[in-house]
Structure formats: structure tokens, C-alpha cells
Short mmCIF file of N, CA and C in Angstrom, two decimals:
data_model
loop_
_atom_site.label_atom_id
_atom_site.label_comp_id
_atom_site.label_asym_id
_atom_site.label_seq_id
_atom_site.Cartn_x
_atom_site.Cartn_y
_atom_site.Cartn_z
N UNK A 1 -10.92 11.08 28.89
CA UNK A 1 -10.63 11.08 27.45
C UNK A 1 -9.15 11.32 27.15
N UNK A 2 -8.43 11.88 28.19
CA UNK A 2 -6.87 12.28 27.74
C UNK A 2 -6.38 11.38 27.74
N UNK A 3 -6.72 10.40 28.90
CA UNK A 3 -5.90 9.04 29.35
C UNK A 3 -5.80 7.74 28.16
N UNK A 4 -7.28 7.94 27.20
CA UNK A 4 -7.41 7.05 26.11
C UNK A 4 -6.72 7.63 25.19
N UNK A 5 -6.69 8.97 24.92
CA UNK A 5 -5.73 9.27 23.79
C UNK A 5 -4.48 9.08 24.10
N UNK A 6 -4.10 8.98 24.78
CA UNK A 6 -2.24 9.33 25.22
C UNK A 6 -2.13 7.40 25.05
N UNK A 7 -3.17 6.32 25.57
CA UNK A 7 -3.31 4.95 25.28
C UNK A 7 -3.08 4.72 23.49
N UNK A 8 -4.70 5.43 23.20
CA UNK A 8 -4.32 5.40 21.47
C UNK A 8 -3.05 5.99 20.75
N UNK A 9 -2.90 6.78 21.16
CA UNK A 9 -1.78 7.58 20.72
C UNK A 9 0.11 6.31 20.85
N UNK A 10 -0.25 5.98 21.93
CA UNK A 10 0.49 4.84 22.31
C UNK A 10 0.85 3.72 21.02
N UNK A 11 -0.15 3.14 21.22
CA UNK A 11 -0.55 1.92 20.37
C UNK A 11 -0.31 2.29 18.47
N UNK A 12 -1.09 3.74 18.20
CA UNK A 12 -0.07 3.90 16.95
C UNK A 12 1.03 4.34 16.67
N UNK A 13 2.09 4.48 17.98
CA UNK A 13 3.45 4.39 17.72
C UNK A 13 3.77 3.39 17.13
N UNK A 14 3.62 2.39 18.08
CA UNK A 14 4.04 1.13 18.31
C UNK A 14 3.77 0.67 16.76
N UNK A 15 2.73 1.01 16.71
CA UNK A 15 2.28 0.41 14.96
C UNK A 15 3.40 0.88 13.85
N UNK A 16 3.40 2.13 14.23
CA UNK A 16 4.12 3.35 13.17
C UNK A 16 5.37 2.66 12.71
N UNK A 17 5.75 2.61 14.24
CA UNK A 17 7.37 2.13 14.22
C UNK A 17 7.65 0.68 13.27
N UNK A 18 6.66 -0.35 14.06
CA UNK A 18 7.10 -1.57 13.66
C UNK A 18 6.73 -2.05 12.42
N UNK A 19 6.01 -1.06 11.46
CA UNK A 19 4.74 -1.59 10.02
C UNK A 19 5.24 0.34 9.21
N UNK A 20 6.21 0.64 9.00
CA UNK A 20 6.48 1.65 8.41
C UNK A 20 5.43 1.85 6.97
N UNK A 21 5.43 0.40 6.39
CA UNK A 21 4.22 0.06 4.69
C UNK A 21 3.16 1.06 4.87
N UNK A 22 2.62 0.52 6.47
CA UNK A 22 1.23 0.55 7.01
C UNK A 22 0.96 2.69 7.03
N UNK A 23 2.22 3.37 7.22
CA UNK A 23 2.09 4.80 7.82
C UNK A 23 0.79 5.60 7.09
N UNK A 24 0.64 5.21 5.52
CA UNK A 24 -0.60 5.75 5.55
C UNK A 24 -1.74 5.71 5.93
N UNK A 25 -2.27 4.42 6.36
CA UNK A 25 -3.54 3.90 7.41
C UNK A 25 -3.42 4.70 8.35
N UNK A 26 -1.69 4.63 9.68
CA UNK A 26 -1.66 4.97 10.52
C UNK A 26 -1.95 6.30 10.68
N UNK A 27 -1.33 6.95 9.66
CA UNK A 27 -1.67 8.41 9.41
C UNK A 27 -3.28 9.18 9.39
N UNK A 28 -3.99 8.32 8.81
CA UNK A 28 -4.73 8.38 9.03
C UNK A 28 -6.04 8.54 10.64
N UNK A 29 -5.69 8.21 10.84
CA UNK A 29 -6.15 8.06 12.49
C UNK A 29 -4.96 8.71 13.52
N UNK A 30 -3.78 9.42 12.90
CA UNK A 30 -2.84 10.06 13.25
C UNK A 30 -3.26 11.24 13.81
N UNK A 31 -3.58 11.77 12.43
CA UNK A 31 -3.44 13.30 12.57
C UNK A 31 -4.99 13.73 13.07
N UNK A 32 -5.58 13.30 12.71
CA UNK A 32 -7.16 13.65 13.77
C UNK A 32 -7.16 13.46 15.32
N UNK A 33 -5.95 12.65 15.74
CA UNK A 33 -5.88 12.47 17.01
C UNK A 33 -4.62 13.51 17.44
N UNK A 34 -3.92 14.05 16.99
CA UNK A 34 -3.39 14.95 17.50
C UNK A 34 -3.85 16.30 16.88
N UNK A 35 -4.81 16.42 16.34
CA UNK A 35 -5.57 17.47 16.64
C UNK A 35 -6.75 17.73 17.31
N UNK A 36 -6.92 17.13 17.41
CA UNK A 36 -7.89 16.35 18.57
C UNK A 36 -7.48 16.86 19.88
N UNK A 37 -6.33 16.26 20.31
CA UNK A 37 -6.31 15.89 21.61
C UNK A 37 -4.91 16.62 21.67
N UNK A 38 -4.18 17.64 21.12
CA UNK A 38 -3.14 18.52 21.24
C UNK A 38 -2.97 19.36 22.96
N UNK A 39 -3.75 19.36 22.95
CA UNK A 39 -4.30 20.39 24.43
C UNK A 39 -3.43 19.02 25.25
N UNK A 40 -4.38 17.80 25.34
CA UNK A 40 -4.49 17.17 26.58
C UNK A 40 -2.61 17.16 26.40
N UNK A 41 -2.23 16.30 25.02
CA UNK A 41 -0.49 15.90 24.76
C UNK A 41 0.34 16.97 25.51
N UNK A 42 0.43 18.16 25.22
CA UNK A 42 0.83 19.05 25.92
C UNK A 42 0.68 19.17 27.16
N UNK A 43 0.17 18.49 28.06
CA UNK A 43 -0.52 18.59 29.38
C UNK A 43 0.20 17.14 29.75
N UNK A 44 -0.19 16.27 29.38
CA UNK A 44 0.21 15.14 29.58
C UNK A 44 2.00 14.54 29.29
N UNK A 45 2.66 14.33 30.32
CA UNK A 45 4.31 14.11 29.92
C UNK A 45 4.86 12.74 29.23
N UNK A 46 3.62 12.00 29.93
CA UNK A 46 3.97 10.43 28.98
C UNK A 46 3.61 10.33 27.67
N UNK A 47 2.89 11.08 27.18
CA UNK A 47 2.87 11.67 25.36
C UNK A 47 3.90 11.85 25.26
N UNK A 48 4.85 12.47 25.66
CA UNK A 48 5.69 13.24 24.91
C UNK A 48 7.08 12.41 24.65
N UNK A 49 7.00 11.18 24.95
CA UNK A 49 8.02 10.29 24.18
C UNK A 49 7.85 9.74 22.89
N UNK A 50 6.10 8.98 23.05
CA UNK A 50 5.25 8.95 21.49
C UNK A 50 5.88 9.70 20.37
N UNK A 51 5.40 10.99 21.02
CA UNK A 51 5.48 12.13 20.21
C UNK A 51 6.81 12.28 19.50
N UNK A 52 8.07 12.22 20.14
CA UNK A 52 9.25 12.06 19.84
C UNK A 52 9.63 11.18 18.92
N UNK A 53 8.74 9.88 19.20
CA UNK A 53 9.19 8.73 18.68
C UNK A 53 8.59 8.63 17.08
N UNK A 54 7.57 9.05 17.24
CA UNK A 54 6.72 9.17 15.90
C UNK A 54 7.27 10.73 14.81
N UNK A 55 8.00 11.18 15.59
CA UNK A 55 8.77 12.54 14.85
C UNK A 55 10.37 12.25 14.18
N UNK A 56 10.60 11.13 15.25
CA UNK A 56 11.78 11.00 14.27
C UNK A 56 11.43 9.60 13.65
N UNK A 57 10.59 8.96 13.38
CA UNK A 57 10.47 7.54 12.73
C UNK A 57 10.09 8.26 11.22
N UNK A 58 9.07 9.63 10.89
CA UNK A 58 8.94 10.38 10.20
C UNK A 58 9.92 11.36 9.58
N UNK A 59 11.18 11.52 10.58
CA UNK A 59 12.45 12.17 9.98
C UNK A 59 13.18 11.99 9.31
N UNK A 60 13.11 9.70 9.53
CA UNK A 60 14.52 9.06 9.18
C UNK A 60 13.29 8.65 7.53
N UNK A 61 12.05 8.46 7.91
CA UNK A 61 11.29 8.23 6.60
C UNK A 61 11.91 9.27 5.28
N UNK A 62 11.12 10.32 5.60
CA UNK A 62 11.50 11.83 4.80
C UNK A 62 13.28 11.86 4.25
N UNK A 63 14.34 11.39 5.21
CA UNK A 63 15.65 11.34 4.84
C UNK A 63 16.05 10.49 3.96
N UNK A 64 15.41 8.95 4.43
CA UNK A 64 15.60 8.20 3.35
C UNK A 64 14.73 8.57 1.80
N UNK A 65 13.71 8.86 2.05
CA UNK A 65 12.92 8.78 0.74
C UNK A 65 13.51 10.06 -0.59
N UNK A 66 14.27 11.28 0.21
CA UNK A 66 14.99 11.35 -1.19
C UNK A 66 16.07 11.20 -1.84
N UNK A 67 16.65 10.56 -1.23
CA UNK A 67 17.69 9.92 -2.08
C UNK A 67 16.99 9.00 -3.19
N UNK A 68 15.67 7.91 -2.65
CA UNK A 68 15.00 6.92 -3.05
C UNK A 68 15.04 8.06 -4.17
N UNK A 69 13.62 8.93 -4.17
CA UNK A 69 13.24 9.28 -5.58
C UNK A 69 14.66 9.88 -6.15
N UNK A 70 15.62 10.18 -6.66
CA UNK A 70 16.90 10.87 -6.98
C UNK A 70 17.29 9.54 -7.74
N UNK A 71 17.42 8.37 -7.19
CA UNK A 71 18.01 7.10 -7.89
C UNK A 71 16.51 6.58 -8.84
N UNK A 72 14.50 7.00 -8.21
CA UNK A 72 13.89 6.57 -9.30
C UNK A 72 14.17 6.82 -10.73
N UNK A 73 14.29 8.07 -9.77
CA UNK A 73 14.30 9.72 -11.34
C UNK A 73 15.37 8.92 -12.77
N UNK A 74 16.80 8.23 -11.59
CA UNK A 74 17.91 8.36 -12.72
C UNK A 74 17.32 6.71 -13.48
N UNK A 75 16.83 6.18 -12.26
CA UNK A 75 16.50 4.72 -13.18
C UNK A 75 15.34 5.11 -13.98
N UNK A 76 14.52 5.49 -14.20
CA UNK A 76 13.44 6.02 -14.79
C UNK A 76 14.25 6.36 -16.16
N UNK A 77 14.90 7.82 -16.21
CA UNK A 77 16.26 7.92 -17.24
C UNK A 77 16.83 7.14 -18.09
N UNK A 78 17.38 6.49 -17.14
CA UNK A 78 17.73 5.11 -17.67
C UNK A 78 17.57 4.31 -18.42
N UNK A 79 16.16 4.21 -18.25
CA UNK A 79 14.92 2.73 -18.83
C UNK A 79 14.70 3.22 -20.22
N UNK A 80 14.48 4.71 -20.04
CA UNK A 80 14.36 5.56 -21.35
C UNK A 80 14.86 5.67 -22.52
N UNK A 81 16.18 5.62 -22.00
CA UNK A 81 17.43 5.63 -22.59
C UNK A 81 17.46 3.78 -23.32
N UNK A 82 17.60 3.31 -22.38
CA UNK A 82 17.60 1.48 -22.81
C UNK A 82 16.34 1.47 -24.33
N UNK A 83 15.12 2.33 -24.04
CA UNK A 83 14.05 1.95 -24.80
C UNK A 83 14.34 2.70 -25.95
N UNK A 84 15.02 3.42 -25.49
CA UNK A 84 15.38 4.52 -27.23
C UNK A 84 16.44 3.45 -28.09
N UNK A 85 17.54 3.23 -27.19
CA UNK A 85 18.76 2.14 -27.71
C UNK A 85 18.10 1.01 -28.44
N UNK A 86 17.25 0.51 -27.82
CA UNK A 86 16.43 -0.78 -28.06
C UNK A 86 15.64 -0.36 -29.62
N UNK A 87 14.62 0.62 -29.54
CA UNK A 87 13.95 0.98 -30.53
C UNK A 87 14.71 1.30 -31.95
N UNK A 88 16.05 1.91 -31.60
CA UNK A 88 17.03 2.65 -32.88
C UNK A 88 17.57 1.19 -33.37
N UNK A 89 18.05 0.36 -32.59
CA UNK A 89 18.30 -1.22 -33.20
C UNK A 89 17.83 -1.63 -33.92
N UNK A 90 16.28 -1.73 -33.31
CA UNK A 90 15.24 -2.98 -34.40
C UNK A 90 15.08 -1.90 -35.69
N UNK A 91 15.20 -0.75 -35.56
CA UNK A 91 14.89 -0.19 -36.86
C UNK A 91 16.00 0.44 -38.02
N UNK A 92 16.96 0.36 -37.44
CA UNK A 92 18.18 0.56 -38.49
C UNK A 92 18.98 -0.30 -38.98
N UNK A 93 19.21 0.09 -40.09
CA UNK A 93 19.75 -0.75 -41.04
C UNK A 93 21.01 -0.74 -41.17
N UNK A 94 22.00 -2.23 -40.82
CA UNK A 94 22.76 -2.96 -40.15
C UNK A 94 23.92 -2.89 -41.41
N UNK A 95 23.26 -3.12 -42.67
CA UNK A 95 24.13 -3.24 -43.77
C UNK A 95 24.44 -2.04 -44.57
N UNK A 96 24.04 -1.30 -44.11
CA UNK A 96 24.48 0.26 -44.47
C UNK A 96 26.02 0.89 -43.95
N UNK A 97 26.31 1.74 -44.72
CA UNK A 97 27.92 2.46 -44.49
C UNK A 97 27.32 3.02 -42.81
N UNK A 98 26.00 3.90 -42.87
CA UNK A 98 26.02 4.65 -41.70
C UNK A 98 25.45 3.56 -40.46
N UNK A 99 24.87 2.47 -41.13
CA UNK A 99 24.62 1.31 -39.67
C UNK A 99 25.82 0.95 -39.36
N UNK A 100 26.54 0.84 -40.04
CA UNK A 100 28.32 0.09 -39.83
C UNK A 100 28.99 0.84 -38.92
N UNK A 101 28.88 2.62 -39.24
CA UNK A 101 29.57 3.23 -38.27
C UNK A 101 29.21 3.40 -37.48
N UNK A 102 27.60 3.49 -37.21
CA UNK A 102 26.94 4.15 -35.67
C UNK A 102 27.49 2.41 -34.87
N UNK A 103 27.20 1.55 -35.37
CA UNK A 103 27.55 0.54 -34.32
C UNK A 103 28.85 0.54 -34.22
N UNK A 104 29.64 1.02 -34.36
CA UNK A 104 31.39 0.82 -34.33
C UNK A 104 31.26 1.96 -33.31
N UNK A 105 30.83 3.11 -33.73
CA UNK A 105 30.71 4.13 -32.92
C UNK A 105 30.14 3.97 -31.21
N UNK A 106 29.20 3.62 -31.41
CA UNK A 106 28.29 2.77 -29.87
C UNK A 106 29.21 1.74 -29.19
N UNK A 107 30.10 1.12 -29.60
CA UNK A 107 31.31 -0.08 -29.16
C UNK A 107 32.42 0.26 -28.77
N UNK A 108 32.71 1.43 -29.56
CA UNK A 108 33.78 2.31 -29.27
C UNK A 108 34.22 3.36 -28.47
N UNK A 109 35.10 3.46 -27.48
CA UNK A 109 34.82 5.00 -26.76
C UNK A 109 35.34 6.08 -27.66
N UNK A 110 34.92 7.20 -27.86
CA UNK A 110 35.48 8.27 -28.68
C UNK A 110 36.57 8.89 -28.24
N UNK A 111 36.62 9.08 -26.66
CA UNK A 111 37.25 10.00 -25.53
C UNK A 111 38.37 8.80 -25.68
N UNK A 112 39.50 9.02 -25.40
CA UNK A 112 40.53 8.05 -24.06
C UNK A 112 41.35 8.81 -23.65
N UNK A 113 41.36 8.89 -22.26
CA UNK A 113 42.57 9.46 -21.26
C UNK A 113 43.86 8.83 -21.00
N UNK A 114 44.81 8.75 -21.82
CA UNK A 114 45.81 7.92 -21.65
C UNK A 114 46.96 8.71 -20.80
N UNK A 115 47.20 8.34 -19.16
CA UNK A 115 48.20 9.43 -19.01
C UNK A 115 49.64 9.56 -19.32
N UNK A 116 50.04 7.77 -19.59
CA UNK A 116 51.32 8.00 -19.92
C UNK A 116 51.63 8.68 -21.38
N UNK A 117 50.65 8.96 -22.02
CA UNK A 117 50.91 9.43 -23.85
C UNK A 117 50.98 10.83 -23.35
N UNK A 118 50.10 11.18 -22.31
CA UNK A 118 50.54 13.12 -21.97
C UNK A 118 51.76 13.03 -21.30
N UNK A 119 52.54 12.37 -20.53
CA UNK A 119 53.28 12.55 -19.90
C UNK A 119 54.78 12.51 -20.77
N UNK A 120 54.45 11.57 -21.93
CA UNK A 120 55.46 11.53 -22.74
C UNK A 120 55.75 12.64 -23.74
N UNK A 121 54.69 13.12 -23.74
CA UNK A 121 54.41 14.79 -24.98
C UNK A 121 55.02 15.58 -24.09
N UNK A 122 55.24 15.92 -23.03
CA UNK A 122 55.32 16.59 -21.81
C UNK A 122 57.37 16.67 -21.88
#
């Protein structure tokens, strides 16, 4: 039985590695097999590259994925922001003193950093 697990164990590297989509299936039939069969892995030395291999294919996963959610979060933000912009448009009124300024205002930067105008005050 050790010899088939350290085989199975094999074969969902190989999977792990090359079908990253797939890791929750793989996971599945993962972790019952290394609890399972923890004793024999430890006993057995040709596991223990698997093992390696499937620890850091799971390291570089986990590393990449938060940055991923950090950029959902801000596009998420984002979209929010677009749908508020979008919504305040269709509903305000364009020919008004205060529609006149909020859109001049929205077109306009308020801030400007000009350095040669400090340098000349200077």
C-alpha cells in the first residue's frame, strides 16, 4: 500500500503542477492521501521530492494570489466609483449654475504643482 501511495501521490503532482485550474479536484484526493499515508511518506525518500514539489507549487500559488485579490479589491473600487460617476450624470441637471460647475470642476484639476512658479517666489 505505501508503494501505491507514493505512485498516487506521484501522479497528483504531476497533475498539480501542470493543471494549477484543476488544484481544487486535486486537493481533494490530496489531503486524504497524505493523511492517510503520512507514516509510510515519512518512511519512504522518493515522496519526499512530490512533497517538495507540491509545497512550493502551493507557495508560488498563495504568493501570487495576494497581490491578485489587492488589485480585485482596487478594481472592484473602481467599478464602484465608475457606477456612482455614471449614476450622478444621468441624473443631474446639465443646465443648472451647480451642473455647470460640478462638470468644470470634474474636468478640471483643483491641485497644480507647478515647480518653476515656487522656484520663482523663492
Amino acid at each position: 500500500p505505501g508503494e501505491m501511495a507514493v505512485q498516487l501521490l506521484e501522479r497528483l503532482t504531476e497533475q498539480f503542477r501542470a493543471s494549477p485550474r484543476d488544484c481544487l479536484s486535486i486537493l481533494r484526493w490530496l489531503l486524504p492521501l497524505l493523511n492517510t499515508h503520512s507514516a509510510s511518506f515519512a518512511k519512504n525518500t522518493a515522496s519526499r521530492k512530490h512533497l517538495i514539489s507540491i509545497y512550493q507549487a502551493i507557495d508560488y500559488q498563495v504568493k501570487s494570489l495576494l497581490p491578485a485579490m489587492k488589485l480585485r479589491g482596487r478594481l472592484s473600487l473602481l467599478m464602484k466609483q465608475m457606477e456612482k460617476v455614471s449614476e450622478f450624470n444621468t441624473h443631474s441637471e446639465e443646465s443648472t449654475a451647480t451642473g455647470k460647475g460640478l462638470r468644470m470642476a470634474r474636468n478640471k484639476a483643483l491641485f497644480v504643482h507647478d515647480e518653476h512658479r515656487m522656484e520663482n517666489q523663492n
